[in-house]
Short mmCIF file of C-alpha atoms and ligand atoms in Angstrom, two decimals:
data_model
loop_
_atom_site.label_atom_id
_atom_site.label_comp_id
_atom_site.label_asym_id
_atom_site.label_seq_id
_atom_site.Cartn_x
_atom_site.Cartn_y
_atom_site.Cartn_z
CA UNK A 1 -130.99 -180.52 -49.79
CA UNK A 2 -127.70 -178.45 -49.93
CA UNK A 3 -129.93 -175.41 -48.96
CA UNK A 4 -130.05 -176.27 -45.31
CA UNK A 5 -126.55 -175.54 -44.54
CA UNK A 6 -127.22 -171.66 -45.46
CA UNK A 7 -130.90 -170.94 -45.46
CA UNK A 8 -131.29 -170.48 -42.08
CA UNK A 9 -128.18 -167.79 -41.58
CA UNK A 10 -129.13 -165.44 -44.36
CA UNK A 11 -132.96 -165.81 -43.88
CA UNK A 12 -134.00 -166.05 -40.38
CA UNK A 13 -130.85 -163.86 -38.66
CA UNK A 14 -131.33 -160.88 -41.46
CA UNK A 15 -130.97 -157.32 -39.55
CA UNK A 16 -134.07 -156.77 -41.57
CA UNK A 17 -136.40 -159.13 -39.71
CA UNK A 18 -136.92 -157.66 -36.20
CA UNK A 19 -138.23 -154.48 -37.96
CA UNK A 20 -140.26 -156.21 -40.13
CA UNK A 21 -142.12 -157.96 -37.58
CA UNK A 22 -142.54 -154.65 -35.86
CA UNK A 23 -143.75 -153.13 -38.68
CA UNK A 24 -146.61 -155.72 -39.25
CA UNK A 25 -147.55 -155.38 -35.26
CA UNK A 26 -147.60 -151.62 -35.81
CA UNK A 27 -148.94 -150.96 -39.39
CA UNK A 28 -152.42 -149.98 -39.67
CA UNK A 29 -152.73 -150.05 -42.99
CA UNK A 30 -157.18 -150.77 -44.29
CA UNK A 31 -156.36 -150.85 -48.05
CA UNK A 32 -157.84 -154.57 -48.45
CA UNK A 33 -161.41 -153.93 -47.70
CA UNK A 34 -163.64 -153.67 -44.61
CA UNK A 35 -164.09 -156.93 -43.01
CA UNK A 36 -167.89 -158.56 -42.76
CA UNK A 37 -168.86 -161.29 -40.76
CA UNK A 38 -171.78 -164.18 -41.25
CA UNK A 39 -172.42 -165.60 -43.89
CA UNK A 40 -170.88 -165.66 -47.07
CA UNK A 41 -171.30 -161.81 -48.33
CA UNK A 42 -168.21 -162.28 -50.99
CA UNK A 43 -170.12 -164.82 -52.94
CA UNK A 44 -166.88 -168.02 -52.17
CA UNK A 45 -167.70 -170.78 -51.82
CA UNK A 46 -167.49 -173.57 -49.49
CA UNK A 47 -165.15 -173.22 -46.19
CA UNK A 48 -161.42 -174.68 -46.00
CA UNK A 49 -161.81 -175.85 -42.21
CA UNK A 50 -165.34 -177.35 -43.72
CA UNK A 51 -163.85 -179.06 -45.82
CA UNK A 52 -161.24 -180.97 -43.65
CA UNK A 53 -163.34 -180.87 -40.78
CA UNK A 54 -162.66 -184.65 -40.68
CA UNK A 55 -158.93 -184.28 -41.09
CA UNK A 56 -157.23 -181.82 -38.88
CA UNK A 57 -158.20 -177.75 -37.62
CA UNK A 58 -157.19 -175.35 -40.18
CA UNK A 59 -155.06 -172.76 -38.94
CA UNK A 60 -154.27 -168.90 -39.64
CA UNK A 61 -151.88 -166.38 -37.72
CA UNK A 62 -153.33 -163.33 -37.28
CA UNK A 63 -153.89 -160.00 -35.08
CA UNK A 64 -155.45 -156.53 -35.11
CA UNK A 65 -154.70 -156.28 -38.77
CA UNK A 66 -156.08 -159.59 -40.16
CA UNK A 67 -159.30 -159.07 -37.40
CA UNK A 68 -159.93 -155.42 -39.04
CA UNK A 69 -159.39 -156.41 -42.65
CA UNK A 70 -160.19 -159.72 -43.02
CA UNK A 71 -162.44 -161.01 -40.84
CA UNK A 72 -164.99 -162.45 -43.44
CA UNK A 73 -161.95 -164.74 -44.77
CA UNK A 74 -160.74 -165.61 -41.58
CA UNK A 75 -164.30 -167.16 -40.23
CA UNK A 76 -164.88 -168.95 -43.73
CA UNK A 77 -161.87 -170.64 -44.31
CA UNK A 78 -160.18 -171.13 -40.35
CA UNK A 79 -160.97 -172.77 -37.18
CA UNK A 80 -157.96 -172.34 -35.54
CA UNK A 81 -156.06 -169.27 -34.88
CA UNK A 82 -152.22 -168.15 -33.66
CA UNK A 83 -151.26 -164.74 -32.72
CA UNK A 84 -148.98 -163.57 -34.91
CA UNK A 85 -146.99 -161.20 -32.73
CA UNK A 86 -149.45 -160.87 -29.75
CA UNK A 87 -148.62 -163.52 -27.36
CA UNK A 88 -144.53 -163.34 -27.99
CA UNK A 89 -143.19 -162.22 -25.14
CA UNK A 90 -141.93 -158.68 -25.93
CA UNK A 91 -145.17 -157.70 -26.86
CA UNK A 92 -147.57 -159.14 -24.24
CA UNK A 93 -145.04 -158.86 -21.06
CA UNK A 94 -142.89 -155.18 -22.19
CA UNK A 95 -141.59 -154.24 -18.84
CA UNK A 96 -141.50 -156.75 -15.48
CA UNK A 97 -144.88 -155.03 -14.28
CA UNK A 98 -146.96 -155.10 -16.99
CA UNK A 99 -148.49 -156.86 -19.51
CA UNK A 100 -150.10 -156.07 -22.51
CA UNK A 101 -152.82 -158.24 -22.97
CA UNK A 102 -154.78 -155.92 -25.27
CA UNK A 103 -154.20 -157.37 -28.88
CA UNK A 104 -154.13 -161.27 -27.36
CA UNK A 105 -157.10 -161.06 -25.62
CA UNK A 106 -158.91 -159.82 -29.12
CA UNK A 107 -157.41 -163.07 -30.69
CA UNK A 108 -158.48 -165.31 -28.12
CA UNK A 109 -161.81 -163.46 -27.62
CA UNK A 110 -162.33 -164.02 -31.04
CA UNK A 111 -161.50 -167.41 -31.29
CA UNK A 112 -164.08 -168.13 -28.42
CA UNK A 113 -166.79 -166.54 -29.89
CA UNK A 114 -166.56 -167.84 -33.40
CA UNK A 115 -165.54 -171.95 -31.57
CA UNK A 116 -162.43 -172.03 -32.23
CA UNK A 117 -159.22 -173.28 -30.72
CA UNK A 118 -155.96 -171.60 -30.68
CA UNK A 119 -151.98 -171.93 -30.52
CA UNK A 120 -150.29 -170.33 -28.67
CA UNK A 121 -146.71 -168.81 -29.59
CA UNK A 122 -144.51 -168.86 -28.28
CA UNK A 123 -143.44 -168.92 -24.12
CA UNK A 124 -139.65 -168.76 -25.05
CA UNK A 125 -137.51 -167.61 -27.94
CA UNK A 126 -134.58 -165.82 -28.77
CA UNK A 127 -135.76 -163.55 -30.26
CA UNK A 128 -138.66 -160.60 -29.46
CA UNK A 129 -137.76 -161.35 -26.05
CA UNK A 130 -137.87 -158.08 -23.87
CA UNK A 131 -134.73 -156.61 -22.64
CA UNK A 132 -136.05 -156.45 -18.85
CA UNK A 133 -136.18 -160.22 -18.71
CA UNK A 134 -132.59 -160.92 -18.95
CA UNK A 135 -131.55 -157.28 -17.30
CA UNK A 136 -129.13 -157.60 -14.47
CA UNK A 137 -128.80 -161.28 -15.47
CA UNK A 138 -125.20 -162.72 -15.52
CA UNK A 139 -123.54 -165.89 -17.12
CA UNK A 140 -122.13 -168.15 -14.33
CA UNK A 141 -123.67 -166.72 -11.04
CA UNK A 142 -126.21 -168.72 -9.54
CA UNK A 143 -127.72 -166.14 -7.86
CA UNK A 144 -128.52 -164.08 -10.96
CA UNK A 145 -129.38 -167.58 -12.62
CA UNK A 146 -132.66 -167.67 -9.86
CA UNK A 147 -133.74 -164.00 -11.07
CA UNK A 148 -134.45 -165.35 -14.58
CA UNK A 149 -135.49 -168.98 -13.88
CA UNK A 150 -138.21 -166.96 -11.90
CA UNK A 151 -138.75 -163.99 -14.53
CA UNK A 152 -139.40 -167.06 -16.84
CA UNK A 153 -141.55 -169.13 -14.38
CA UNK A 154 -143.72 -165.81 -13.77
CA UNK A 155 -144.15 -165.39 -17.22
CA UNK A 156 -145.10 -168.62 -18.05
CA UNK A 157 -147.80 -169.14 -15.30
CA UNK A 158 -149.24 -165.56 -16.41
CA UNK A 159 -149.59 -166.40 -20.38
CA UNK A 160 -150.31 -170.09 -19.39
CA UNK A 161 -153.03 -169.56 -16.92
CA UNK A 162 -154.74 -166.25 -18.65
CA UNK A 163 -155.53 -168.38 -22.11
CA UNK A 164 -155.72 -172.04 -20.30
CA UNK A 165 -159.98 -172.17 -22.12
CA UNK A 166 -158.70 -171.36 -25.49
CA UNK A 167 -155.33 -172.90 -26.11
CA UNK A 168 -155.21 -176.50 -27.33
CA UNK A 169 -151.03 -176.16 -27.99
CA UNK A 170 -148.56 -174.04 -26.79
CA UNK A 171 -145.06 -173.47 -28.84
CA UNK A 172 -143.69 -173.72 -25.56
CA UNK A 173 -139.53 -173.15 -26.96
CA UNK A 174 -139.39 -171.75 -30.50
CA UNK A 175 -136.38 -172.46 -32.62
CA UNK A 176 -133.81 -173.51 -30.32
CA UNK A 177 -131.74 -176.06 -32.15
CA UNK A 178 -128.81 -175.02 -33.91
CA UNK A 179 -128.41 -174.37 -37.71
CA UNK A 180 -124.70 -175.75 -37.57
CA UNK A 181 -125.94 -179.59 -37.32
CA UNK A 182 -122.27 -180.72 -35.94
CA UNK A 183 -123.67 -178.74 -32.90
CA UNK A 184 -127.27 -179.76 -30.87
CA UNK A 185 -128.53 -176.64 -29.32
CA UNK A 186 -128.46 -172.72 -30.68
CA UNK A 187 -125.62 -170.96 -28.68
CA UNK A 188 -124.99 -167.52 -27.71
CA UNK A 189 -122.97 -166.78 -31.09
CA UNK A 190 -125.89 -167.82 -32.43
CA UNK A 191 -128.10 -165.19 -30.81
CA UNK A 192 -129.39 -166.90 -27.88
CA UNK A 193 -129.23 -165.19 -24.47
CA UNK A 194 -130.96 -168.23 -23.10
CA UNK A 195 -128.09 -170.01 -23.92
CA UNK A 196 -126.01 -167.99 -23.24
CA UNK A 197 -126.63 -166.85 -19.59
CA UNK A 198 -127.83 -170.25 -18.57
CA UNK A 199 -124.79 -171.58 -20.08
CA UNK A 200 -125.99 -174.41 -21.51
CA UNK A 201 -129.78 -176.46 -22.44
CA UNK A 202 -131.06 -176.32 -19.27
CA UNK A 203 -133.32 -173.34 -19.80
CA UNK A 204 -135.20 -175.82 -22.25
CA UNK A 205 -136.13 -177.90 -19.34
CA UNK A 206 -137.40 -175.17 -17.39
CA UNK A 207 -139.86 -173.92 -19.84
CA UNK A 208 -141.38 -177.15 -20.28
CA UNK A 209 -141.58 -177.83 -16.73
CA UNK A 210 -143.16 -174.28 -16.04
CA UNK A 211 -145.81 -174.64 -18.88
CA UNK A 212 -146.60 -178.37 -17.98
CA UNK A 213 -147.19 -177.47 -14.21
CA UNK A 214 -148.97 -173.81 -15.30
CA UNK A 215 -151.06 -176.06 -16.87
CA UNK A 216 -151.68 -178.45 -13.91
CA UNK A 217 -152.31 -176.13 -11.54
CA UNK A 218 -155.15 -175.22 -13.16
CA UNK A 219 -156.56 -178.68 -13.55
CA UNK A 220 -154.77 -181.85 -13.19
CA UNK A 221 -154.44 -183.91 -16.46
CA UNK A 222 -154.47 -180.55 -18.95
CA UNK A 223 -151.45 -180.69 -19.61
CA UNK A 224 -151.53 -183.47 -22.03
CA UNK A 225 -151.09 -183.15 -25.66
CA UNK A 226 -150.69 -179.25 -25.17
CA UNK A 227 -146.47 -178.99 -24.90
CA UNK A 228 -144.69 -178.58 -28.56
CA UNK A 229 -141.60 -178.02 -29.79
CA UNK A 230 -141.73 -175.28 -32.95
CA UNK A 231 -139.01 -174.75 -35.69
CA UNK A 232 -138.22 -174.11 -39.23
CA UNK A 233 -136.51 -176.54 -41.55
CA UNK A 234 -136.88 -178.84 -39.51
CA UNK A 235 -136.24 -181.59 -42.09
CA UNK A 236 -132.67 -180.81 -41.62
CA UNK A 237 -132.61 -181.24 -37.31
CA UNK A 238 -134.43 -184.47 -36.89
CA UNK A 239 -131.37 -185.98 -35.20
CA UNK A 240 -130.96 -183.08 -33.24
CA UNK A 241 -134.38 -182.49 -32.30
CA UNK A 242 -134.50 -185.66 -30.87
CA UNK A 243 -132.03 -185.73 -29.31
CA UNK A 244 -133.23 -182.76 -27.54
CA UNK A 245 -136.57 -184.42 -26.93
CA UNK A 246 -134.74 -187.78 -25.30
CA UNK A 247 -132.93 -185.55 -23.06
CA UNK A 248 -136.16 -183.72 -21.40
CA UNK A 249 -137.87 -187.53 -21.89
CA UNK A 250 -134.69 -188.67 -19.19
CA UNK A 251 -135.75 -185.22 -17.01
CA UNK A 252 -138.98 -186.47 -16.95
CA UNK A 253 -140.45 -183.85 -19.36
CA UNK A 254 -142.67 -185.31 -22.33
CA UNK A 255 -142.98 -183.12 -25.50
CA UNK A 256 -146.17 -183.47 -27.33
CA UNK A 257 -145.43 -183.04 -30.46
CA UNK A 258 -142.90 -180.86 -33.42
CA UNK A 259 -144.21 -177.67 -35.20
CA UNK A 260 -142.86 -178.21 -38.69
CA UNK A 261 -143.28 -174.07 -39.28
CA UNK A 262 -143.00 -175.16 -43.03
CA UNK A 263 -141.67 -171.61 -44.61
CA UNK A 264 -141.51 -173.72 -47.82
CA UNK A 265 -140.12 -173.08 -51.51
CA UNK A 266 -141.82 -174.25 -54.75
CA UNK A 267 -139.31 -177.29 -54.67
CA UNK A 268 -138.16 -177.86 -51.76
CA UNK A 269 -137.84 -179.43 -49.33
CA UNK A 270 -140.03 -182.41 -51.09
CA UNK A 271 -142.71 -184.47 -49.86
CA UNK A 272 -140.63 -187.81 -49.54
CA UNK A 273 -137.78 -185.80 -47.21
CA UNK A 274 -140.89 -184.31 -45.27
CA UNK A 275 -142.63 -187.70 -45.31
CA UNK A 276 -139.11 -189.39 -43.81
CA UNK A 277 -138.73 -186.53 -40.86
CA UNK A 278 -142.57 -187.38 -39.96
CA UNK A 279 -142.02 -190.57 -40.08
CA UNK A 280 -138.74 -190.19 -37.44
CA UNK A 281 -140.61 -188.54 -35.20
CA UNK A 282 -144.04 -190.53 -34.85
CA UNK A 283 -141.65 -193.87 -34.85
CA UNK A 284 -140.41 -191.98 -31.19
CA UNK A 285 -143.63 -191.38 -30.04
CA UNK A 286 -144.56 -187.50 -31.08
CA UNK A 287 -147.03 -185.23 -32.93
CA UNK A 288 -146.56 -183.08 -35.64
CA UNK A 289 -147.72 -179.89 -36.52
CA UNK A 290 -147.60 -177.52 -39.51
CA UNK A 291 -147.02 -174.70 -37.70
CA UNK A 292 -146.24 -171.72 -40.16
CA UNK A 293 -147.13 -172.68 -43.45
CA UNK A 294 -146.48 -170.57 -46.22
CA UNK A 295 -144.75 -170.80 -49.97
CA UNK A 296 -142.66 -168.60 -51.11
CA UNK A 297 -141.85 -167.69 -55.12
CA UNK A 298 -138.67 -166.49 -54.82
CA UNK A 299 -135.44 -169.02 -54.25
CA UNK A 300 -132.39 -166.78 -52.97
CA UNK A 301 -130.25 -169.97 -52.46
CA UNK A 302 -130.76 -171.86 -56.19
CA UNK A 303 -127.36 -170.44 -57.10
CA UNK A 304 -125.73 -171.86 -53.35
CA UNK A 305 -125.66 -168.79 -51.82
CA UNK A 306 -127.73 -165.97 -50.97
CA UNK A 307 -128.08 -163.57 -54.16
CA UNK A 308 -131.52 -162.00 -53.91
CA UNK A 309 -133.69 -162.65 -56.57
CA UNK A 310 -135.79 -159.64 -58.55
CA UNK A 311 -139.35 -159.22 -57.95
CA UNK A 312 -141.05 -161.69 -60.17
CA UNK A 313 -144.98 -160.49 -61.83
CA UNK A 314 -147.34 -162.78 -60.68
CA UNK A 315 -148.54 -164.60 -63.25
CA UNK A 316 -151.37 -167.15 -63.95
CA UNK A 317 -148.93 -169.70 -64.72
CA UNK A 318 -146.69 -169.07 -61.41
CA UNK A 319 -150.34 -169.37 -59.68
CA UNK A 320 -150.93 -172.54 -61.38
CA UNK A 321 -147.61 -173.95 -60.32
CA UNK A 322 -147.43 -172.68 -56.56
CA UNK A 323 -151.15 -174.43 -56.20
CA UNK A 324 -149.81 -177.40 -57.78
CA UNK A 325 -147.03 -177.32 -54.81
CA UNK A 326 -149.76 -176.83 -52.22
CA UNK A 327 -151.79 -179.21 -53.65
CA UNK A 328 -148.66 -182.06 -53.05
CA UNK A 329 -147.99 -180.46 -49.55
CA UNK A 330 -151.71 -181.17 -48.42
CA UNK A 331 -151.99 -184.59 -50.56
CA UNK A 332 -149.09 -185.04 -48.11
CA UNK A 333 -150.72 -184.00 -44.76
CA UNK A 334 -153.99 -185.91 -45.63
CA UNK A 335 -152.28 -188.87 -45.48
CA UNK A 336 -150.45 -188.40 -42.35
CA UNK A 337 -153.89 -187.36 -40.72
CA UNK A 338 -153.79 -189.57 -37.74
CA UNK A 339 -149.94 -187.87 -36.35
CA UNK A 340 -151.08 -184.40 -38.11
CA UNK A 341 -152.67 -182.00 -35.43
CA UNK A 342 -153.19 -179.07 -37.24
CA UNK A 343 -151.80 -177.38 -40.44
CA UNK A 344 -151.85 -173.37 -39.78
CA UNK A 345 -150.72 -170.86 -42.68
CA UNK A 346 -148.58 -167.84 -41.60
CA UNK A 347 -150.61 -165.02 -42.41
CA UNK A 348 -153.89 -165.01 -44.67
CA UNK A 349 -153.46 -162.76 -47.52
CA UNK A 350 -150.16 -162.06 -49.67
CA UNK A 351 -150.54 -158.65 -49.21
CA UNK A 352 -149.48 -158.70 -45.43
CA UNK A 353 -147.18 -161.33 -45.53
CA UNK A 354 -143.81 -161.16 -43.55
CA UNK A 355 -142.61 -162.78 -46.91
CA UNK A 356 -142.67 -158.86 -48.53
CA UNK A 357 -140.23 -157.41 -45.96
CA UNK A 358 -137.71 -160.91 -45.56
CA UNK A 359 -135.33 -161.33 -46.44
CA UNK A 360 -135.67 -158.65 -49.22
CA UNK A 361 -137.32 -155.75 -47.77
CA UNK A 362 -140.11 -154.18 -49.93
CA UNK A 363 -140.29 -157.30 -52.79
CA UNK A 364 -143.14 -158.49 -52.80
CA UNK A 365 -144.39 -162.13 -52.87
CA UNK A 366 -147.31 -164.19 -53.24
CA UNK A 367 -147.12 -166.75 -49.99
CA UNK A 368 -150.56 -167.38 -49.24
CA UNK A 369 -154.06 -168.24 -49.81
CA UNK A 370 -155.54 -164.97 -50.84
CA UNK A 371 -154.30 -162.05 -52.78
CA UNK A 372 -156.24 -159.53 -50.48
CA UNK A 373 -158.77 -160.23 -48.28
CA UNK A 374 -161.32 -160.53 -50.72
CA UNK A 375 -159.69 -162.43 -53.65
CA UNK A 376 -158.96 -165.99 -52.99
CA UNK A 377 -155.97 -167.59 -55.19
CA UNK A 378 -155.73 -170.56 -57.17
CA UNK A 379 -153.98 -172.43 -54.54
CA UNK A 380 -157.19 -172.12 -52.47
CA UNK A 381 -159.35 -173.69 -54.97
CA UNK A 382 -156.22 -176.75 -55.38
CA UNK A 383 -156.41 -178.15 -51.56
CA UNK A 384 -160.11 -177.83 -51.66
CA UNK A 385 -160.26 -179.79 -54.74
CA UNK A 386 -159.73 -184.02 -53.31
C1 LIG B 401 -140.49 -167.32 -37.12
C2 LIG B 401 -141.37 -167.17 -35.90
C3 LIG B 401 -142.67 -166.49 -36.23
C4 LIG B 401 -142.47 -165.27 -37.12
C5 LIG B 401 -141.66 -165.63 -38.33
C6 LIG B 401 -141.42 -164.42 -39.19
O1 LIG B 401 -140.91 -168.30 -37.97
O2 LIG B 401 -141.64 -168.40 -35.27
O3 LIG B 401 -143.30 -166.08 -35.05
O4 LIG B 401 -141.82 -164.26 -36.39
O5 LIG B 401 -140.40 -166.13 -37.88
O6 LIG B 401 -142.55 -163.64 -39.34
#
């Protein structure tokens, strides 16, 4: 697995990435179709969720775009939703005195009138954070260090307590953990103001302990099972995720479970490396989720480096082999039912996948379960088929 040591620097910190996800908030672009509800009006059959209705909730991120344009696939395939931009924190809380609840409340709202549950994602990251929150904020000074502990704690209790019916998991700190494994936690170099202006962890703690008592205030006991820990190759920061997790255990803080976002390749990383990190964590006690599942064509890193690969055709033979790898990923899943709590796919259809803008801009590739949002793929038809 030499690709963890460099995947994460040239994929996930690319310049390009920020305005990509801005893009897909922003874009309002119908060319896939008008949506239609009830039923079955594109003639597909059978239902994904249906279908492992007796293993775990499938799960789709989506917002205004996938609600407009896809909203027959989204009801016949998911029962489970997460917001793909609408509940981060720079877009639901842009300035200290307002919030933007618009595009989150459709989510939820949806997901409440069609049963369905909901993650939510994410209460604190690095990244799509808004400026105002750290603003006038200063490494070292304690009394600066009480302005954002209760920017954060306000925050929290707002998110926490607005969606409380809905949510069943929140990513309460995404992607946190270092990519340099000789370190433990993602430092300011790194891009992390948290870190950085707490000067250490402890910001970590205090999200968990503001969800978990967000939570309780609102009933006693809800708390439970609800409080995850989200990030991407994960099979490469076991040691250090745990590590994490045994600190909050000694600050009293238990984490539910590990969001395995699972922004996978065709080969890698393979189902015995994913089977051993699953393994690792159930032995000490957690869930897991499959948090952000999608499969990329391209591999950047095959050569050991990052040297962008040209824009492949689709074929029906690329098709057949990227179901073959979902196929194995779900064979996998299936069997870890009982620790599994949900498997969620980033996006729905390839054609307004992040995947298209990162880290190539404008290449496109062919990530998910439908082509648009009325052409299912092959890979569709391979984890309904067990
Ligand atoms: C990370 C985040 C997601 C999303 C993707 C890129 O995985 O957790 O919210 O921003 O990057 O689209």
């Amino acid at each position: 697995m030499p690709r963890f040591s460099f995947v994460p620097v040239s994929r996930w910190f690319s310049a390009s990435l920020l305005a990509s996800v801005l893009w897909l908030s922003g874009c309002d672009d119908a060319s896939s179709g008008a949506a239609t509800s009830g039923g079955d009006p594109e003639g597909i059959a059978g239902s994904l969720a249906q279908k492992y209705a007796d293993y775990f909730p499938i799960g789709a991120a989506v917002g205004n775009w996938q609600l407009d344009n896809a909203a027959a696939a989204v009801t016949r395939d998911f029962n489970h939703l997460t917001a793909e931009n609408a509940m981060k924190a720079q877009n639901i809380h842009p300035s200290e005195a307002t919030y933007d609840w618009s595009e989150a409340d459709r989510v939820a709202g949806f997901a409440r009138s069609h049963g369905m549950k909901v993650t939510g994602h994410a209460l604190l990251w690095h990244r799509q954070a808004p400026a105002w929150m750290f603003a006038g904020v200063s490494a070292g000074d304690a009394a600066s260090l009480s302005l954002l502990k209760s920017r954060l704690k306000a925050h929290i209790e707002a998110v926490v307590s607005r969606y409380a019916d809905v949510i069943d998991n929140w990513d309460v700190v995404n992607e946190a953990i270092s990519s340099d494994s000789a370190k433990v936690y993602r430092d300011g170099p790194e891009g992390s103001q948290w870190y950085e202006l707490f000067g250490s962890e402890e910001y970590i703690y205090w999200a968990y302990q503001y969800a978990h008592d967000a939570f309780e205030a609102i009933e006693p006991g809800s708390s439970a099972g609800k409080l995850y820990y989200n990030d991407y190759t994960v099979t490469g920061k076991v040691d250090q995720i745990l590590t994490m997790l045994a600190w909050l255990e000694t600050r009293g803080i238990h984490v539910d479970g590990v969001g395995f976002q699972s922004h996978e390749y065709m080969d890698w990383p393979s189902t015995g490396e994913l089977q051993a990190a699953f393994d690792r964590f159930v032995a000490a006690g957690y869930k897991i989720k499959i948090s952000e599942l999608d499969v990329t064509v391209y591999d950047d890193y095959a050569s050991g480096s990052f040297v962008a690969s040209p824009q492949v055709e689709y074929t029906p033979e690329l098709e057949a082999a990227q179901a073959r790898r979902f196929a194995s990923l779900f064979s996998l899943y299936r069997a870890n039912k009982d620790s599994v709590t949900s498997v969620t796919f980033w996006g729905v259809t390839d054609n307004r996948s992040w995947l298209n803008y990162v880290p190539v801009e404008g290449r496109a590739d062919y990530p998910l379960l439908y082509k648009d949002a009325k052409t299912p793929k092959a890979a569709r038809t391979a984890i309904m088929n067990f």
